[in-house]
Amino acid sequence: MEFNENLHYLLDCHDMKIKELSAKTGISEHTIKSYLKESSAEPKVTNAVKIARALGVTVEYLAGEESKAEKFSARQLKLLSSYEKLKPHEQKAVSLLIEELVNGK
């Protein structure tokens, strides 16, 4: 997938609007909209890094350079996004629960 396709996909997964991404990154809405166009040029590295951080992925993922095995599924991204919205003590509780489930305790 190309940068614009990955960006569309990630915005969908995070249920995030362009306005929200703009606020998180400091990149104008107009510029983000231009990245979403089919025939768009890829962003400057600094903007790609800001977008990747805001969406919780690597720049390589956004650029379509990672293999499919390295990419998160839509469900995983939604879970991660939800987890990041929790308070630190809630994140700790969820992490402990997952560890117990995985380790069969």
Coordinates of C-alpha atoms in Angstrom, one line a residue:
M1 CA 0.0 0.0 0.0
E2 CA 1.0 3.6 -0.6
F3 CA 1.4 6.3 2.0
N4 CA -2.0 7.8 1.3
E5 CA -3.8 4.4 1.5
N6 CA -2.1 3.6 4.8
L7 CA -3.0 7.1 6.2
H8 CA -6.6 6.5 5.2
Y9 CA -6.6 3.1 6.8
L10 CA -5.0 4.3 10.1
L11 CA -7.4 7.3 10.4
D12 CA -10.2 4.8 10.0
C13 CA -8.8 2.4 12.6
H14 CA -8.3 5.2 15.1
D15 CA -11.7 6.7 14.3
M16 CA -9.8 9.9 13.9
K17 CA -10.7 13.0 11.9
I18 CA -8.3 15.0 9.9
K19 CA -8.8 17.9 12.3
E20 CA -7.8 15.7 15.2
L21 CA -4.6 14.5 13.4
S22 CA -3.8 18.1 12.6
A23 CA -4.1 19.1 16.2
K24 CA -1.9 16.2 17.4
T25 CA 0.8 16.8 14.8
G26 CA 0.7 20.6 14.2
I27 CA 0.4 19.8 10.5
S28 CA -2.3 21.9 8.8
E29 CA -5.5 20.2 7.8
H30 CA -4.9 21.3 4.2
T31 CA -1.5 19.5 4.1
I32 CA -3.0 16.3 5.6
K33 CA -5.8 16.4 3.0
S34 CA -3.2 16.7 0.3
Y35 CA -1.4 13.5 1.7
L36 CA -4.7 11.6 1.4
K37 CA -5.2 12.3 -2.3
E38 CA -4.6 9.4 -4.6
S39 CA -1.9 11.2 -6.6
S40 CA -0.3 12.9 -3.7
A41 CA 3.4 13.4 -3.1
E42 CA 4.7 11.8 0.1
P43 CA 5.3 14.2 3.0
K44 CA 8.6 15.5 4.3
V45 CA 10.3 13.2 6.7
T46 CA 9.5 15.5 9.7
N47 CA 5.8 15.4 8.9
A48 CA 5.8 11.6 8.3
V49 CA 7.4 11.1 11.8
K50 CA 4.8 13.4 13.4
I51 CA 2.0 11.5 11.7
A52 CA 3.5 8.1 12.6
R53 CA 3.9 9.0 16.2
A54 CA 0.3 10.4 16.4
L55 CA -1.1 7.1 14.9
G56 CA 1.2 4.8 16.9
V57 CA 3.0 3.2 13.9
T58 CA 6.4 3.5 12.3
V59 CA 7.3 5.7 9.4
E60 CA 8.1 2.6 7.4
Y61 CA 4.6 1.3 8.0
L62 CA 3.1 4.6 6.7
A63 CA 5.4 4.5 3.6
G64 CA 4.4 0.9 2.9
E65 CA 7.9 -0.5 3.5
E66 CA 7.1 -3.0 6.2
S67 CA 6.0 -6.5 5.3
K68 CA 2.4 -7.6 6.0
A69 CA 3.6 -9.7 8.9
E70 CA 4.9 -6.5 10.7
K71 CA 1.7 -4.6 10.3
F72 CA -1.0 -4.4 12.9
S73 CA -4.5 -5.5 12.1
A74 CA -7.4 -3.0 12.4
R75 CA -8.6 -4.7 15.5
Q76 CA -5.1 -4.5 17.1
L77 CA -4.8 -0.8 16.3
K78 CA -8.3 -0.2 17.8
L79 CA -7.3 -2.1 21.0
L80 CA -4.0 -0.2 21.2
S81 CA -5.8 3.1 20.7
S82 CA -8.3 2.3 23.5
Y83 CA -5.5 1.1 25.8
E84 CA -3.6 4.4 25.3
K85 CA -6.7 6.3 26.4
L86 CA -6.7 4.6 29.8
K87 CA -5.2 6.0 33.0
P88 CA -1.8 4.6 34.0
H89 CA -3.2 2.4 36.8
E90 CA -5.9 1.1 34.3
Q91 CA -3.2 0.3 31.8
K92 CA -1.2 -1.6 34.4
A93 CA -4.3 -3.6 35.3
V94 CA -5.0 -4.5 31.7
S95 CA -1.4 -5.5 31.2
L96 CA -1.5 -7.8 34.2
L97 CA -4.7 -9.4 33.0
I98 CA -3.2 -10.1 29.6
E99 CA -0.1 -11.6 31.1
E100 CA -2.2 -13.9 33.3
L101 CA -4.3 -14.9 30.3
V102 CA -1.3 -15.6 28.2
N103 CA 0.6 -17.4 30.9
G104 CA -2.4 -19.5 31.9
K105 CA -2.5 -18.4 35.5

